[in-house]
Amino acid sequence: MIDIEVVLSPALLHLAEVKNKNVVVIDILRATSTICTAIHEGASSVRAVDSIDEALILRNQGYVIAGERNGHKIEGFDMGNSPFECMNGLLTDKKLALTTTNGTKCITAAMIAGASHVIAGSFLNIDATANWLKTDNKAVILLCAGWKDKVNLEDSLYAGALSKKLLNFNQLKLECDSTFMVLDLYEKAANNISEYLTKSSHYQRLSHLHHQEDMEYCLTENKFTTVVGQKNVEMFKIN
Ligand code: 3SL
């Protein structure tokens, strides 16, 4: 039985016991979907960093640097945070350092808190992720990145979708109200997730920035069978 806890915002992470658990960091739009894409497209590793300065230091060590603040590409960086920028061989065998408004901060927070593995959550590889969690058979925290500590719909919805998959394996110990909440949310939206998410604040934000194509892509299920996770500071394929 896998014990699962959903943390709806990084502001609530201090309430969870993280040590030796697998933490799935969820920033569906777009950081953790971009990380999964980068690895699938041939990047040798992805390193999540909190600040622009840290990324600039890593550039001097041979990393390609990518990132956004409030959805806008960071000036002077090689790339923004669009999964499409990871395609066409641009990252083959390259190390990528990524810094984003919310998602990458959750990855470093989970790592510092002592997670066993930190996994990049994405619809793009949701089945592979569920299977990996089942096989690893450790307690799981689903950490929703949200937006500047506020709860958001898309990350909560993915937490519901992944919980549902684990529930289908009969592998889930259900005790936490936030898990019941996201399962109910997923039930409501499952028939048409893209349509449901049009009301989300980040959908609106990214629409104004003309990132509709990114959002459609990030909501595609099971494009990849690769699970992307971190043991030390770098993220790479773990299955
Ligand atoms: O906050 C984040 O981590 C980003 O994914 C936000 S954005 O989609 O790039 O605006």
PDB file of C-alpha atoms and ligand atoms in Angstrom:
ATOM      1  CA  MET A   1       0.000   0.000   0.000  1.00  0.00           C
ATOM      2  CA  ILE A   2       1.390   3.379  -0.947  1.00  0.00           C
ATOM      3  CA  ASP A   3       0.738   6.184   1.489  1.00  0.00           C
ATOM      4  CA  ILE A   4       0.030   9.333  -0.534  1.00  0.00           C
ATOM      5  CA  GLU A   5      -0.255  12.951   0.531  1.00  0.00           C
ATOM      6  CA  VAL A   6      -1.146  15.853  -1.738  1.00  0.00           C
ATOM      7  CA  VAL A   7       0.446  19.196  -0.861  1.00  0.00           C
ATOM      8  CA  LEU A   8      -1.609  21.793  -2.690  1.00  0.00           C
ATOM      9  CA  SER A   9       0.917  24.623  -2.441  1.00  0.00           C
ATOM     10  CA  PRO A  10       4.627  24.931  -1.638  1.00  0.00           C
ATOM     11  CA  ALA A  11       3.590  27.141   1.295  1.00  0.00           C
ATOM     12  CA  LEU A  12       2.210  23.967   2.919  1.00  0.00           C
ATOM     13  CA  LEU A  13       5.289  21.827   2.363  1.00  0.00           C
ATOM     14  CA  HIS A  14       6.662  22.488   5.853  1.00  0.00           C
ATOM     15  CA  LEU A  15       3.659  20.585   7.249  1.00  0.00           C
ATOM     16  CA  ALA A  16       4.621  17.395   5.422  1.00  0.00           C
ATOM     17  CA  GLU A  17       7.202  14.800   6.470  1.00  0.00           C
ATOM     18  CA  VAL A  18       9.282  14.554   3.306  1.00  0.00           C
ATOM     19  CA  LYS A  19      12.316  12.511   4.355  1.00  0.00           C
ATOM     20  CA  ASN A  20      12.805   9.296   2.357  1.00  0.00           C
ATOM     21  CA  LYS A  21       9.540   9.723   0.445  1.00  0.00           C
ATOM     22  CA  ASN A  22       9.197  10.092  -3.302  1.00  0.00           C
ATOM     23  CA  VAL A  23       8.066  13.616  -4.139  1.00  0.00           C
ATOM     24  CA  VAL A  24       6.370  14.297  -7.469  1.00  0.00           C
ATOM     25  CA  VAL A  25       6.730  18.009  -8.200  1.00  0.00           C
ATOM     26  CA  ILE A  26       3.875  19.189 -10.369  1.00  0.00           C
ATOM     27  CA  ASP A  27       4.112  22.295 -12.519  1.00  0.00           C
ATOM     28  CA  ILE A  28       2.060  21.133 -15.459  1.00  0.00           C
ATOM     29  CA  LEU A  29       2.128  24.565 -17.153  1.00  0.00           C
ATOM     30  CA  ARG A  30       4.985  24.441 -17.861  1.00  0.00           C
ATOM     31  CA  ALA A  31       8.161  23.711 -15.901  1.00  0.00           C
ATOM     32  CA  THR A  32       7.898  19.997 -15.145  1.00  0.00           C
ATOM     33  CA  SER A  33       6.457  19.276 -18.618  1.00  0.00           C
ATOM     34  CA  THR A  34       9.411  21.141 -20.134  1.00  0.00           C
ATOM     35  CA  ILE A  35      11.863  19.138 -17.998  1.00  0.00           C
ATOM     36  CA  CYS A  36      10.335  15.841 -19.164  1.00  0.00           C
ATOM     37  CA  THR A  37      10.517  17.039 -22.763  1.00  0.00           C
ATOM     38  CA  ALA A  38      14.145  18.181 -22.460  1.00  0.00           C
ATOM     39  CA  ILE A  39      15.243  14.769 -21.200  1.00  0.00           C
ATOM     40  CA  HIS A  40      13.168  12.938 -23.777  1.00  0.00           C
ATOM     41  CA  GLU A  41      14.669  15.126 -26.507  1.00  0.00           C
ATOM     42  CA  GLY A  42      18.191  14.102 -25.541  1.00  0.00           C
ATOM     43  CA  ALA A  43      19.407  16.509 -22.846  1.00  0.00           C
ATOM     44  CA  SER A  44      21.848  14.598 -20.653  1.00  0.00           C
ATOM     45  CA  SER A  45      20.444  16.175 -17.479  1.00  0.00           C
ATOM     46  CA  VAL A  46      18.352  19.056 -16.169  1.00  0.00           C
ATOM     47  CA  ARG A  47      19.289  21.012 -13.093  1.00  0.00           C
ATOM     48  CA  ALA A  48      16.596  23.071 -11.377  1.00  0.00           C
ATOM     49  CA  VAL A  49      17.951  26.264  -9.850  1.00  0.00           C
ATOM     50  CA  ASP A  50      16.233  28.938  -7.798  1.00  0.00           C
ATOM     51  CA  SER A  51      17.889  32.087  -9.063  1.00  0.00           C
ATOM     52  CA  ILE A  52      19.024  33.768 -12.249  1.00  0.00           C
ATOM     53  CA  ASP A  53      22.500  34.221 -10.764  1.00  0.00           C
ATOM     54  CA  GLU A  54      22.889  30.486 -10.106  1.00  0.00           C
ATOM     55  CA  ALA A  55      21.965  29.755 -13.716  1.00  0.00           C
ATOM     56  CA  LEU A  56      24.494  32.298 -14.982  1.00  0.00           C
ATOM     57  CA  ILE A  57      27.237  30.601 -12.939  1.00  0.00           C
ATOM     58  CA  LEU A  58      26.268  27.238 -14.443  1.00  0.00           C
ATOM     59  CA  ARG A  59      26.484  28.693 -17.948  1.00  0.00           C
ATOM     60  CA  ASN A  60      30.202  29.207 -17.294  1.00  0.00           C
ATOM     61  CA  GLN A  61      30.380  25.489 -16.497  1.00  0.00           C
ATOM     62  CA  GLY A  62      28.934  24.513 -19.884  1.00  0.00           C
ATOM     63  CA  TYR A  63      25.200  24.397 -19.165  1.00  0.00           C
ATOM     64  CA  VAL A  64      22.561  25.692 -21.564  1.00  0.00           C
ATOM     65  CA  ILE A  65      20.489  28.054 -19.430  1.00  0.00           C
ATOM     66  CA  ALA A  66      16.720  28.403 -19.637  1.00  0.00           C
ATOM     67  CA  GLY A  67      14.059  30.137 -17.643  1.00  0.00           C
ATOM     68  CA  GLU A  68      11.193  32.533 -17.193  1.00  0.00           C
ATOM     69  CA  ARG A  69       9.784  34.967 -14.723  1.00  0.00           C
ATOM     70  CA  ASN A  70       6.041  35.561 -14.828  1.00  0.00           C
ATOM     71  CA  GLY A  71       5.927  33.644 -18.116  1.00  0.00           C
ATOM     72  CA  HIS A  72       8.498  35.837 -19.892  1.00  0.00           C
ATOM     73  CA  LYS A  73      11.844  34.487 -21.071  1.00  0.00           C
ATOM     74  CA  ILE A  74      14.686  35.819 -18.913  1.00  0.00           C
ATOM     75  CA  GLU A  75      16.735  38.349 -20.822  1.00  0.00           C
ATOM     76  CA  GLY A  76      20.089  37.010 -21.988  1.00  0.00           C
ATOM     77  CA  PHE A  77      19.152  33.354 -21.375  1.00  0.00           C
ATOM     78  CA  ASP A  78      19.527  30.750 -24.129  1.00  0.00           C
ATOM     79  CA  MET A  79      15.901  29.642 -23.860  1.00  0.00           C
ATOM     80  CA  GLY A  80      12.617  30.412 -22.106  1.00  0.00           C
ATOM     81  CA  ASN A  81      10.400  27.730 -20.552  1.00  0.00           C
ATOM     82  CA  SER A  82       8.614  26.380 -23.614  1.00  0.00           C
ATOM     83  CA  PRO A  83       8.823  22.627 -24.251  1.00  0.00           C
ATOM     84  CA  PHE A  84       9.103  23.394 -27.968  1.00  0.00           C
ATOM     85  CA  GLU A  85      12.419  25.138 -27.376  1.00  0.00           C
ATOM     86  CA  CYS A  86      13.812  21.781 -26.199  1.00  0.00           C
ATOM     87  CA  MET A  87      13.115  20.125 -29.543  1.00  0.00           C
ATOM     88  CA  ASN A  88      14.944  19.781 -32.885  1.00  0.00           C
ATOM     89  CA  GLY A  89      18.167  18.467 -31.387  1.00  0.00           C
ATOM     90  CA  LEU A  90      19.024  21.734 -29.650  1.00  0.00           C
ATOM     91  CA  LEU A  91      19.672  19.965 -26.341  1.00  0.00           C
ATOM     92  CA  THR A  92      21.185  16.681 -27.521  1.00  0.00           C
ATOM     93  CA  ASP A  93      23.815  15.629 -24.958  1.00  0.00           C
ATOM     94  CA  LYS A  94      23.647  19.060 -23.311  1.00  0.00           C
ATOM     95  CA  LYS A  95      23.194  19.817 -19.631  1.00  0.00           C
ATOM     96  CA  LEU A  96      20.300  22.204 -19.052  1.00  0.00           C
ATOM     97  CA  ALA A  97      19.914  24.542 -16.065  1.00  0.00           C
ATOM     98  CA  LEU A  98      16.347  25.803 -15.621  1.00  0.00           C
ATOM     99  CA  THR A  99      14.976  28.478 -13.313  1.00  0.00           C
ATOM    100  CA  THR A 100      11.249  29.284 -13.234  1.00  0.00           C
ATOM    101  CA  THR A 101       8.815  31.296 -11.165  1.00  0.00           C
ATOM    102  CA  ASN A 102       7.394  28.320  -9.256  1.00  0.00           C
ATOM    103  CA  GLY A 103       8.263  24.817 -10.451  1.00  0.00           C
ATOM    104  CA  THR A 104      12.032  24.714 -10.126  1.00  0.00           C
ATOM    105  CA  LYS A 105      11.829  26.197  -6.609  1.00  0.00           C
ATOM    106  CA  CYS A 106       9.641  23.265  -5.563  1.00  0.00           C
ATOM    107  CA  ILE A 107      12.185  20.822  -6.953  1.00  0.00           C
ATOM    108  CA  THR A 108      15.004  22.305  -4.889  1.00  0.00           C
ATOM    109  CA  ALA A 109      12.740  22.604  -1.811  1.00  0.00           C
ATOM    110  CA  ALA A 110      11.795  18.908  -2.031  1.00  0.00           C
ATOM    111  CA  MET A 111      15.418  17.925  -2.484  1.00  0.00           C
ATOM    112  CA  ILE A 112      16.569  20.006   0.496  1.00  0.00           C
ATOM    113  CA  ALA A 113      13.760  18.513   2.608  1.00  0.00           C
ATOM    114  CA  GLY A 114      15.299  15.061   2.069  1.00  0.00           C
ATOM    115  CA  ALA A 115      13.119  13.420  -0.576  1.00  0.00           C
ATOM    116  CA  SER A 116      14.188   9.979  -1.701  1.00  0.00           C
ATOM    117  CA  HIS A 117      13.590  10.885  -5.349  1.00  0.00           C
ATOM    118  CA  VAL A 118      12.142  14.098  -6.750  1.00  0.00           C
ATOM    119  CA  ILE A 119      10.115  13.289  -9.871  1.00  0.00           C
ATOM    120  CA  ALA A 120       9.039  15.773 -12.549  1.00  0.00           C
ATOM    121  CA  GLY A 121       5.249  15.339 -12.845  1.00  0.00           C
ATOM    122  CA  SER A 122       3.738  15.591 -16.304  1.00  0.00           C
ATOM    123  CA  PHE A 123       0.756  14.357 -18.284  1.00  0.00           C
ATOM    124  CA  LEU A 124       3.319  13.547 -20.987  1.00  0.00           C
ATOM    125  CA  ASN A 125       4.471  10.493 -19.008  1.00  0.00           C
ATOM    126  CA  ILE A 126       1.746   9.997 -16.403  1.00  0.00           C
ATOM    127  CA  ASP A 127       1.395   6.222 -16.850  1.00  0.00           C
ATOM    128  CA  ALA A 128       5.137   5.634 -16.665  1.00  0.00           C
ATOM    129  CA  THR A 129       5.287   7.755 -13.511  1.00  0.00           C
ATOM    130  CA  ALA A 130       2.418   5.859 -11.862  1.00  0.00           C
ATOM    131  CA  ASN A 131       4.092   2.535 -12.702  1.00  0.00           C
ATOM    132  CA  TRP A 132       7.431   3.686 -11.353  1.00  0.00           C
ATOM    133  CA  LEU A 133       5.864   4.869  -8.074  1.00  0.00           C
ATOM    134  CA  LYS A 134       4.029   1.581  -7.728  1.00  0.00           C
ATOM    135  CA  THR A 135       7.217  -0.429  -8.266  1.00  0.00           C
ATOM    136  CA  ASP A 136       9.319   1.742  -5.960  1.00  0.00           C
ATOM    137  CA  ASN A 137       6.598   1.262  -3.344  1.00  0.00           C
ATOM    138  CA  LYS A 138       7.555   4.171  -1.070  1.00  0.00           C
ATOM    139  CA  ALA A 139       5.291   6.808   0.465  1.00  0.00           C
ATOM    140  CA  VAL A 140       4.568   9.583  -2.031  1.00  0.00           C
ATOM    141  CA  ILE A 141       4.047  13.314  -1.764  1.00  0.00           C
ATOM    142  CA  LEU A 142       2.426  15.073  -4.703  1.00  0.00           C
ATOM    143  CA  LEU A 143       3.695  18.644  -4.450  1.00  0.00           C
ATOM    144  CA  CYS A 144       1.688  21.129  -6.518  1.00  0.00           C
ATOM    145  CA  ALA A 145       3.778  24.162  -7.482  1.00  0.00           C
ATOM    146  CA  GLY A 146       0.757  26.462  -7.837  1.00  0.00           C
ATOM    147  CA  TRP A 147       1.384  30.134  -8.530  1.00  0.00           C
ATOM    148  CA  LYS A 148       3.382  32.153  -6.004  1.00  0.00           C
ATOM    149  CA  ASP A 149       2.143  29.957  -3.151  1.00  0.00           C
ATOM    150  CA  LYS A 150      -1.496  30.068  -4.304  1.00  0.00           C
ATOM    151  CA  VAL A 151      -3.304  26.844  -5.180  1.00  0.00           C
ATOM    152  CA  ASN A 152      -3.987  26.368  -8.877  1.00  0.00           C
ATOM    153  CA  LEU A 153      -6.290  24.163 -10.915  1.00  0.00           C
ATOM    154  CA  GLU A 154      -3.911  22.482 -13.357  1.00  0.00           C
ATOM    155  CA  ASP A 155      -1.466  21.135 -10.793  1.00  0.00           C
ATOM    156  CA  SER A 156      -4.287  19.982  -8.481  1.00  0.00           C
ATOM    157  CA  LEU A 157      -5.952  18.280 -11.431  1.00  0.00           C
ATOM    158  CA  TYR A 158      -2.812  16.362 -12.322  1.00  0.00           C
ATOM    159  CA  ALA A 159      -2.440  15.330  -8.669  1.00  0.00           C
ATOM    160  CA  GLY A 160      -5.990  13.916  -8.974  1.00  0.00           C
ATOM    161  CA  ALA A 161      -5.182  12.127 -12.236  1.00  0.00           C
ATOM    162  CA  LEU A 162      -2.049  10.503 -10.792  1.00  0.00           C
ATOM    163  CA  SER A 163      -3.827   9.563  -7.541  1.00  0.00           C
ATOM    164  CA  LYS A 164      -6.567   7.936  -9.605  1.00  0.00           C
ATOM    165  CA  LYS A 165      -4.001   5.837 -11.499  1.00  0.00           C
ATOM    166  CA  LEU A 166      -2.480   4.626  -8.220  1.00  0.00           C
ATOM    167  CA  LEU A 167      -5.948   3.939  -6.850  1.00  0.00           C
ATOM    168  CA  ASN A 168      -6.665   1.797  -9.923  1.00  0.00           C
ATOM    169  CA  PHE A 169      -3.682  -0.354  -8.969  1.00  0.00           C
ATOM    170  CA  ASN A 170      -5.286  -0.826  -5.522  1.00  0.00           C
ATOM    171  CA  GLN A 171      -2.022   0.539  -4.231  1.00  0.00           C
ATOM    172  CA  LEU A 172      -3.174   3.630  -2.418  1.00  0.00           C
ATOM    173  CA  LYS A 173      -3.706   4.300   1.245  1.00  0.00           C
ATOM    174  CA  LEU A 174      -6.227   7.147   1.334  1.00  0.00           C
ATOM    175  CA  GLU A 175      -6.151   9.223   4.477  1.00  0.00           C
ATOM    176  CA  CYS A 176      -5.524  12.762   3.446  1.00  0.00           C
ATOM    177  CA  ASP A 177      -8.374  15.203   2.682  1.00  0.00           C
ATOM    178  CA  SER A 178      -6.338  16.951  -0.017  1.00  0.00           C
ATOM    179  CA  THR A 179      -6.106  13.620  -1.891  1.00  0.00           C
ATOM    180  CA  PHE A 180      -9.911  13.244  -1.721  1.00  0.00           C
ATOM    181  CA  MET A 181     -10.239  16.820  -2.985  1.00  0.00           C
ATOM    182  CA  VAL A 182      -8.020  16.334  -6.036  1.00  0.00           C
ATOM    183  CA  LEU A 183      -9.675  13.006  -6.861  1.00  0.00           C
ATOM    184  CA  ASP A 184     -13.065  14.747  -6.866  1.00  0.00           C
ATOM    185  CA  LEU A 185     -11.670  17.571  -8.990  1.00  0.00           C
ATOM    186  CA  TYR A 186     -10.244  15.100 -11.471  1.00  0.00           C
ATOM    187  CA  GLU A 187     -13.576  13.255 -11.647  1.00  0.00           C
ATOM    188  CA  LYS A 188     -15.277  16.527 -12.594  1.00  0.00           C
ATOM    189  CA  ALA A 189     -12.753  17.481 -15.277  1.00  0.00           C
ATOM    190  CA  ALA A 190     -11.557  14.138 -16.657  1.00  0.00           C
ATOM    191  CA  ASN A 191     -13.775  14.148 -19.752  1.00  0.00           C
ATOM    192  CA  ASN A 192     -12.235  17.303 -21.128  1.00  0.00           C
ATOM    193  CA  ILE A 193      -9.269  18.570 -19.193  1.00  0.00           C
ATOM    194  CA  SER A 194      -8.271  21.235 -21.735  1.00  0.00           C
ATOM    195  CA  GLU A 195     -11.767  22.706 -21.754  1.00  0.00           C
ATOM    196  CA  TYR A 196     -11.970  22.592 -17.945  1.00  0.00           C
ATOM    197  CA  LEU A 197      -8.677  24.414 -17.560  1.00  0.00           C
ATOM    198  CA  THR A 198      -9.629  27.386 -19.728  1.00  0.00           C
ATOM    199  CA  LYS A 199     -10.939  29.028 -16.550  1.00  0.00           C
ATOM    200  CA  SER A 200      -7.639  28.663 -14.697  1.00  0.00           C
ATOM    201  CA  SER A 201      -5.687  31.831 -13.981  1.00  0.00           C
ATOM    202  CA  HIS A 202      -2.465  30.477 -15.461  1.00  0.00           C
ATOM    203  CA  TYR A 203      -4.278  29.366 -18.618  1.00  0.00           C
ATOM    204  CA  GLN A 204      -5.450  32.978 -18.959  1.00  0.00           C
ATOM    205  CA  ARG A 205      -1.967  34.326 -18.220  1.00  0.00           C
ATOM    206  CA  LEU A 206      -0.292  32.067 -20.786  1.00  0.00           C
ATOM    207  CA  SER A 207      -3.024  32.788 -23.343  1.00  0.00           C
ATOM    208  CA  HIS A 208      -2.243  36.486 -23.127  1.00  0.00           C
ATOM    209  CA  LEU A 209       1.403  35.592 -23.765  1.00  0.00           C
ATOM    210  CA  HIS A 210       0.365  33.492 -26.830  1.00  0.00           C
ATOM    211  CA  HIS A 211       1.436  30.152 -25.361  1.00  0.00           C
ATOM    212  CA  GLN A 212      -1.713  28.173 -26.330  1.00  0.00           C
ATOM    213  CA  GLU A 213       0.349  25.663 -28.275  1.00  0.00           C
ATOM    214  CA  ASP A 214       2.514  24.977 -25.214  1.00  0.00           C
ATOM    215  CA  MET A 215      -0.572  24.352 -23.080  1.00  0.00           C
ATOM    216  CA  GLU A 216      -2.133  21.974 -25.580  1.00  0.00           C
ATOM    217  CA  TYR A 217       1.148  20.071 -25.725  1.00  0.00           C
ATOM    218  CA  CYS A 218       1.577  19.935 -21.927  1.00  0.00           C
ATOM    219  CA  LEU A 219      -1.889  18.385 -21.555  1.00  0.00           C
ATOM    220  CA  THR A 220      -1.104  15.524 -23.955  1.00  0.00           C
ATOM    221  CA  GLU A 221      -1.102  12.191 -22.152  1.00  0.00           C
ATOM    222  CA  ASN A 222       1.572   9.504 -22.426  1.00  0.00           C
ATOM    223  CA  LYS A 223       3.710  10.823 -25.210  1.00  0.00           C
ATOM    224  CA  PHE A 224       6.734   9.459 -23.314  1.00  0.00           C
ATOM    225  CA  THR A 225       7.541   6.349 -21.332  1.00  0.00           C
ATOM    226  CA  THR A 226      10.510   7.964 -19.636  1.00  0.00           C
ATOM    227  CA  VAL A 227      10.321   8.936 -15.957  1.00  0.00           C
ATOM    228  CA  VAL A 228      12.444  11.938 -15.032  1.00  0.00           C
ATOM    229  CA  GLY A 229      13.742  12.164 -11.512  1.00  0.00           C
ATOM    230  CA  GLN A 230      16.468  13.510  -9.363  1.00  0.00           C
ATOM    231  CA  LYS A 231      18.655  11.824  -6.818  1.00  0.00           C
ATOM    232  CA  ASN A 232      21.349  14.370  -6.222  1.00  0.00           C
ATOM    233  CA  VAL A 233      21.124  17.710  -7.953  1.00  0.00           C
ATOM    234  CA  GLU A 234      20.626  16.674 -11.563  1.00  0.00           C
ATOM    235  CA  MET A 235      17.425  15.262 -13.090  1.00  0.00           C
ATOM    236  CA  PHE A 236      17.629  12.492 -15.650  1.00  0.00           C
ATOM    237  CA  LYS A 237      15.889   9.278 -16.799  1.00  0.00           C
ATOM    238  CA  ILE A 238      15.315   6.987 -13.860  1.00  0.00           C
ATOM    239  CA  ASN A 239      13.543   4.080 -15.562  1.00  0.00           C
TER     240      ASN A 239
HETATM  241  O1  3SL B   1       6.224  28.913 -12.648  1.00  0.00           O
HETATM  242  C1  3SL B   1       6.728  28.052 -13.352  1.00  0.00           C
HETATM  243  O2  3SL B   1       7.485  27.195 -12.936  1.00  0.00           O
HETATM  244  C2  3SL B   1       6.466  28.117 -14.840  1.00  0.00           C
HETATM  245  O3  3SL B   1       6.190  26.864 -15.340  1.00  0.00           O
HETATM  246  C3  3SL B   1       5.482  29.178 -15.193  1.00  0.00           C
HETATM  247  S1  3SL B   1       5.330  29.510 -16.904  1.00  0.00           S
HETATM  248  O4  3SL B   1       4.354  28.609 -17.486  1.00  0.00           O
HETATM  249  O5  3SL B   1       6.595  29.384 -17.590  1.00  0.00           O
HETATM  250  O6  3SL B   1       4.830  30.876 -16.982  1.00  0.00           O
END
